[in-house]
Amino acid sequence: MGKIDVEKSKLEIGHQCKVFTQIPLPARIKKADIIIKNSQRIMMEGYEPYFEKKVGRKSLKIIANPKHGFPHGQDILVILYLIEESKRQGWAQVIEFKNIEDYLKTFNLNRGGNIQAAHKAGFKRIYYSTWFFDDEADPNRARGIPLRIIKSWDVNFDDEKGNNPMFKSYIELTPEFLDLVKNSPIPYDRKAVIGLKENTTA
C-alpha cells in the first residue's frame, strides 16, 4: 500500500460509526460461495446470502438480498456519506441532496457511466441489507434485533434528472442506525480515505 502523507493532507475530518472500524465490510463475495475460514463464515442459508464475522467479543452479521448481494469493499463510502450528510444537516434523519453526483464529488470519485453504475449498485446493497451487531461486553445490549440503515428513499441515480431543479433526492435513515452512529462516532481523515481509494495498490 502506498504511503499517504497525512501531515500534508490538511486534515479534513469526517465522522463514521465505530462498529465499522472494528468490523470492516467483507471483500466482494460471489453469491454461491461457501467459505469457512478462521472466525469468518460466509454461506448460503436457503436463498438468503448470510455473512458473519466476529472480532473479539463483537460480531457483525448481514442478511443480504440475493438479487443485490452483500455490501462490500468501497460500499463503506456510502455509509460514510450518509453519516456525514446527516451530521452536516444537524443529525437529520432525512438527508436531502441533489443526486448521486453529490456523493461522488464527496469522495472525488469519477463520474463516468460505469463508475456511477457501480456506486448505484452499492447504494442498493446497503438499502436491501439487514444488519445485526452484537457486543458481548455490553450488558445493555439487545440480542437478535435486526437493524436497517436506510428506512426509505427517493434517489436520483440518473444524469437526465440531475439538472432538474424540481427533483431533490432524499434518504431517510432508520432511528436505530442514527442512534448507533451518534452514540459511537469516530473521526477519520476524508483526504486520506480518498488517497487510499485512488491508490491502485491499496
mmCIF file of C-alpha atoms in Angstrom:
data_model
loop_
_atom_site.group_PDB
_atom_site.id
_atom_site.type_symbol
_atom_site.label_atom_id
_atom_site.label_comp_id
_atom_site.label_asym_id
_atom_site.label_seq_id
_atom_site.Cartn_x
_atom_site.Cartn_y
_atom_site.Cartn_z
ATOM 1 C CA MET A 1 0.000 0.000 0.000
ATOM 2 C CA GLY A 2 1.384 3.396 -0.951
ATOM 3 C CA LYS A 3 2.325 5.828 1.767
ATOM 4 C CA ILE A 4 -0.019 8.735 2.406
ATOM 5 C CA ASP A 5 1.403 11.892 3.949
ATOM 6 C CA VAL A 6 -1.346 12.743 6.420
ATOM 7 C CA GLU A 7 0.618 15.769 7.638
ATOM 8 C CA LYS A 8 0.446 17.374 4.202
ATOM 9 C CA SER A 9 -3.123 16.353 3.533
ATOM 10 C CA LYS A 10 -4.598 19.257 5.556
ATOM 11 C CA LEU A 11 -6.876 17.060 7.598
ATOM 12 C CA GLU A 12 -10.499 17.157 6.524
ATOM 13 C CA ILE A 13 -12.258 15.375 9.341
ATOM 14 C CA GLY A 14 -15.349 13.302 8.750
ATOM 15 C CA HIS A 15 -17.284 11.029 11.064
ATOM 16 C CA GLN A 16 -18.251 7.417 10.908
ATOM 17 C CA CYS A 17 -19.540 4.755 13.277
ATOM 18 C CA LYS A 18 -17.045 2.920 15.487
ATOM 19 C CA VAL A 19 -18.505 -0.503 14.733
ATOM 20 C CA PHE A 20 -17.456 -0.263 11.067
ATOM 21 C CA THR A 21 -13.834 0.360 12.045
ATOM 22 C CA GLN A 22 -13.836 -2.627 14.416
ATOM 23 C CA ILE A 23 -15.506 -4.993 11.950
ATOM 24 C CA PRO A 24 -14.973 -3.822 8.342
ATOM 25 C CA LEU A 25 -17.220 -4.808 5.461
ATOM 26 C CA PRO A 26 -16.260 -8.044 3.700
ATOM 27 C CA ALA A 27 -14.486 -8.240 0.359
ATOM 28 C CA ARG A 28 -16.622 -8.871 -2.699
ATOM 29 C CA ILE A 29 -18.295 -12.281 -2.462
ATOM 30 C CA LYS A 30 -19.819 -14.457 -5.124
ATOM 31 C CA LYS A 31 -23.368 -15.264 -4.088
ATOM 32 C CA ALA A 32 -22.896 -19.043 -4.189
ATOM 33 C CA ASP A 33 -19.651 -19.198 -2.209
ATOM 34 C CA ILE A 34 -19.431 -21.299 0.946
ATOM 35 C CA ILE A 35 -16.335 -20.403 2.949
ATOM 36 C CA ILE A 36 -15.343 -21.291 6.493
ATOM 37 C CA LYS A 37 -12.055 -19.666 7.478
ATOM 38 C CA ASN A 38 -10.739 -18.524 10.853
ATOM 39 C CA SER A 39 -13.520 -16.601 12.622
ATOM 40 C CA GLN A 40 -15.259 -15.653 9.379
ATOM 41 C CA ARG A 41 -18.146 -17.604 7.902
ATOM 42 C CA ILE A 42 -19.855 -16.893 4.602
ATOM 43 C CA MET A 43 -22.556 -19.242 3.430
ATOM 44 C CA MET A 44 -25.958 -19.648 1.847
ATOM 45 C CA GLU A 45 -28.904 -20.319 4.141
ATOM 46 C CA GLY A 46 -31.799 -21.283 1.900
ATOM 47 C CA TYR A 47 -31.988 -18.405 -0.561
ATOM 48 C CA GLU A 48 -30.590 -15.776 1.802
ATOM 49 C CA PRO A 49 -26.922 -14.761 1.498
ATOM 50 C CA TYR A 50 -25.547 -14.642 5.024
ATOM 51 C CA PHE A 51 -22.302 -13.101 6.267
ATOM 52 C CA GLU A 52 -20.914 -13.315 9.791
ATOM 53 C CA LYS A 53 -17.666 -12.098 11.287
ATOM 54 C CA LYS A 54 -16.561 -11.954 14.920
ATOM 55 C CA VAL A 55 -13.702 -9.849 16.278
ATOM 56 C CA GLY A 56 -13.067 -10.409 19.974
ATOM 57 C CA ARG A 57 -16.429 -10.126 21.702
ATOM 58 C CA LYS A 58 -18.013 -8.094 18.909
ATOM 59 C CA SER A 59 -19.794 -9.588 15.938
ATOM 60 C CA LEU A 60 -21.407 -8.419 12.722
ATOM 61 C CA LYS A 61 -23.978 -10.387 10.737
ATOM 62 C CA ILE A 62 -25.515 -9.337 7.439
ATOM 63 C CA ILE A 63 -28.517 -10.799 5.649
ATOM 64 C CA ALA A 64 -28.448 -9.566 2.055
ATOM 65 C CA ASN A 65 -30.982 -9.546 -0.734
ATOM 66 C CA PRO A 66 -29.933 -12.318 -3.177
ATOM 67 C CA LYS A 67 -30.539 -10.034 -6.166
ATOM 68 C CA HIS A 68 -28.131 -7.338 -4.944
ATOM 69 C CA GLY A 69 -25.624 -9.260 -2.817
ATOM 70 C CA PHE A 70 -23.527 -8.215 0.188
ATOM 71 C CA PRO A 71 -22.330 -4.698 0.913
ATOM 72 C CA HIS A 72 -18.586 -4.956 0.389
ATOM 73 C CA GLY A 73 -15.348 -3.025 -0.088
ATOM 74 C CA GLN A 74 -15.942 0.567 -1.180
ATOM 75 C CA ASP A 75 -19.629 0.348 -0.198
ATOM 76 C CA ILE A 76 -18.363 1.724 3.126
ATOM 77 C CA LEU A 77 -18.164 5.086 1.323
ATOM 78 C CA VAL A 78 -21.966 5.063 1.048
ATOM 79 C CA ILE A 79 -22.236 4.650 4.818
ATOM 80 C CA LEU A 80 -19.647 7.397 5.424
ATOM 81 C CA TYR A 81 -21.579 9.729 3.136
ATOM 82 C CA LEU A 82 -24.881 9.070 4.920
ATOM 83 C CA ILE A 83 -23.286 9.729 8.309
ATOM 84 C CA GLU A 84 -21.511 12.892 7.151
ATOM 85 C CA GLU A 85 -24.589 14.349 5.467
ATOM 86 C CA SER A 86 -26.782 13.569 8.464
ATOM 87 C CA LYS A 87 -24.313 15.328 10.776
ATOM 88 C CA ARG A 88 -23.864 18.280 8.383
ATOM 89 C CA GLN A 89 -27.647 18.704 8.217
ATOM 90 C CA GLY A 90 -27.975 18.746 12.032
ATOM 91 C CA TRP A 91 -28.066 14.979 12.620
ATOM 92 C CA ALA A 92 -31.082 14.834 10.323
ATOM 93 C CA GLN A 93 -32.874 11.539 9.936
ATOM 94 C CA VAL A 94 -33.948 12.574 6.419
ATOM 95 C CA ILE A 95 -30.940 13.606 4.323
ATOM 96 C CA GLU A 96 -31.583 15.825 1.305
ATOM 97 C CA PHE A 97 -29.220 16.201 -1.637
ATOM 98 C CA LYS A 98 -29.342 16.840 -5.391
ATOM 99 C CA ASN A 99 -28.385 13.478 -6.888
ATOM 100 C CA ILE A 100 -25.752 10.759 -6.775
ATOM 101 C CA GLU A 101 -23.142 13.218 -8.103
ATOM 102 C CA ASP A 102 -23.131 14.899 -4.666
ATOM 103 C CA TYR A 103 -21.941 11.581 -3.250
ATOM 104 C CA LEU A 104 -19.369 11.035 -5.996
ATOM 105 C CA LYS A 105 -17.922 14.545 -5.509
ATOM 106 C CA THR A 106 -17.569 13.996 -1.756
ATOM 107 C CA PHE A 107 -15.009 11.239 -2.303
ATOM 108 C CA ASN A 108 -13.537 12.504 -5.580
ATOM 109 C CA LEU A 109 -14.978 9.560 -7.490
ATOM 110 C CA ASN A 110 -15.023 9.584 -11.278
ATOM 111 C CA ARG A 111 -18.424 10.375 -12.726
ATOM 112 C CA GLY A 112 -18.279 8.070 -15.762
ATOM 113 C CA GLY A 113 -21.163 5.741 -16.568
ATOM 114 C CA ASN A 114 -19.517 2.543 -15.317
ATOM 115 C CA ILE A 115 -18.277 4.139 -12.088
ATOM 116 C CA GLN A 116 -21.671 5.711 -11.437
ATOM 117 C CA ALA A 117 -23.426 2.387 -12.080
ATOM 118 C CA ALA A 118 -21.077 0.589 -9.684
ATOM 119 C CA HIS A 119 -21.789 3.038 -6.860
ATOM 120 C CA LYS A 120 -25.518 2.984 -7.612
ATOM 121 C CA ALA A 121 -25.305 -0.782 -7.001
ATOM 122 C CA GLY A 122 -23.501 -0.068 -3.715
ATOM 123 C CA PHE A 123 -26.385 2.120 -2.526
ATOM 124 C CA LYS A 124 -28.775 -0.721 -3.328
ATOM 125 C CA ARG A 125 -26.681 -3.296 -1.460
ATOM 126 C CA ILE A 126 -26.782 -1.054 1.630
ATOM 127 C CA TYR A 127 -30.505 -0.373 1.241
ATOM 128 C CA TYR A 128 -31.584 -4.008 0.893
ATOM 129 C CA SER A 129 -29.397 -5.479 3.656
ATOM 130 C CA THR A 130 -30.329 -6.197 7.249
ATOM 131 C CA TRP A 131 -27.584 -5.887 9.853
ATOM 132 C CA PHE A 132 -27.044 -7.461 13.273
ATOM 133 C CA PHE A 133 -24.421 -6.029 15.640
ATOM 134 C CA ASP A 134 -23.589 -7.650 18.955
ATOM 135 C CA ASP A 135 -21.107 -6.795 21.693
ATOM 136 C CA GLU A 136 -20.899 -9.471 24.376
ATOM 137 C CA ALA A 137 -19.122 -6.989 26.651
ATOM 138 C CA ASP A 138 -22.107 -4.624 26.660
ATOM 139 C CA PRO A 139 -24.511 -5.585 29.496
ATOM 140 C CA ASN A 140 -27.284 -3.438 27.977
ATOM 141 C CA ARG A 141 -27.177 -4.969 24.501
ATOM 142 C CA ALA A 142 -30.311 -6.344 22.908
ATOM 143 C CA ARG A 143 -29.608 -9.566 21.058
ATOM 144 C CA GLY A 144 -31.200 -10.683 17.828
ATOM 145 C CA ILE A 145 -32.728 -7.337 16.880
ATOM 146 C CA PRO A 146 -32.283 -6.571 13.164
ATOM 147 C CA LEU A 147 -31.146 -3.134 12.050
ATOM 148 C CA ARG A 148 -31.665 -1.484 8.691
ATOM 149 C CA ILE A 149 -29.531 1.519 7.743
ATOM 150 C CA ILE A 150 -31.955 3.123 5.277
ATOM 151 C CA LYS A 151 -35.682 3.272 6.035
ATOM 152 C CA SER A 152 -36.879 4.829 2.762
ATOM 153 C CA TRP A 153 -35.510 6.793 -0.170
ATOM 154 C CA ASP A 154 -36.133 8.541 -3.458
ATOM 155 C CA VAL A 155 -32.704 8.933 -5.041
ATOM 156 C CA ASN A 156 -31.830 10.344 -8.434
ATOM 157 C CA PHE A 157 -29.262 7.974 -9.912
ATOM 158 C CA ASP A 158 -29.695 9.253 -13.483
ATOM 159 C CA ASP A 159 -27.921 12.137 -15.185
ATOM 160 C CA GLU A 160 -31.112 13.046 -17.040
ATOM 161 C CA LYS A 161 -32.829 14.123 -13.839
ATOM 162 C CA GLY A 162 -29.676 15.650 -12.414
ATOM 163 C CA ASN A 163 -30.329 19.105 -13.833
ATOM 164 C CA ASN A 164 -33.999 19.193 -12.879
ATOM 165 C CA PRO A 165 -34.393 21.790 -10.081
ATOM 166 C CA MET A 166 -37.821 20.319 -9.253
ATOM 167 C CA PHE A 167 -36.323 16.970 -8.238
ATOM 168 C CA LYS A 168 -34.462 16.583 -4.951
ATOM 169 C CA SER A 169 -33.133 13.258 -3.690
ATOM 170 C CA TYR A 170 -33.631 12.150 -0.112
ATOM 171 C CA ILE A 171 -32.614 9.215 2.057
ATOM 172 C CA GLU A 172 -34.367 8.532 5.352
ATOM 173 C CA LEU A 173 -32.150 6.777 7.880
ATOM 174 C CA THR A 174 -33.643 4.449 10.458
ATOM 175 C CA PRO A 175 -33.708 5.876 14.004
ATOM 176 C CA GLU A 176 -31.826 2.784 15.230
ATOM 177 C CA PHE A 177 -28.908 3.411 12.869
ATOM 178 C CA LEU A 178 -28.814 7.113 13.669
ATOM 179 C CA ASP A 179 -28.715 6.324 17.401
ATOM 180 C CA LEU A 180 -25.887 3.831 16.831
ATOM 181 C CA VAL A 181 -23.863 6.450 14.969
ATOM 182 C CA LYS A 182 -24.500 9.265 17.450
ATOM 183 C CA ASN A 183 -23.592 7.032 20.399
ATOM 184 C CA SER A 184 -20.306 5.803 18.925
ATOM 185 C CA PRO A 185 -18.911 8.355 16.446
ATOM 186 C CA ILE A 186 -15.269 8.185 15.406
ATOM 187 C CA PRO A 187 -13.360 10.710 13.277
ATOM 188 C CA TYR A 188 -11.451 9.927 10.096
ATOM 189 C CA ASP A 189 -9.463 11.948 7.560
ATOM 190 C CA ARG A 190 -11.517 12.157 4.362
ATOM 191 C CA LYS A 191 -8.495 13.093 2.246
ATOM 192 C CA ALA A 192 -6.639 10.023 3.473
ATOM 193 C CA VAL A 193 -9.637 7.863 2.519
ATOM 194 C CA ILE A 194 -9.653 9.457 -0.944
ATOM 195 C CA GLY A 195 -5.921 8.778 -1.221
ATOM 196 C CA LEU A 196 -6.388 5.103 -0.366
ATOM 197 C CA LYS A 197 -9.297 4.821 -2.775
ATOM 198 C CA GLU A 198 -7.217 6.300 -5.602
ATOM 199 C CA ASN A 199 -4.182 4.125 -4.827
ATOM 200 C CA THR A 200 -4.434 1.061 -7.059
ATOM 201 C CA THR A 201 -2.060 -0.885 -4.785
ATOM 202 C CA ALA A 202 -4.271 -0.350 -1.699
#
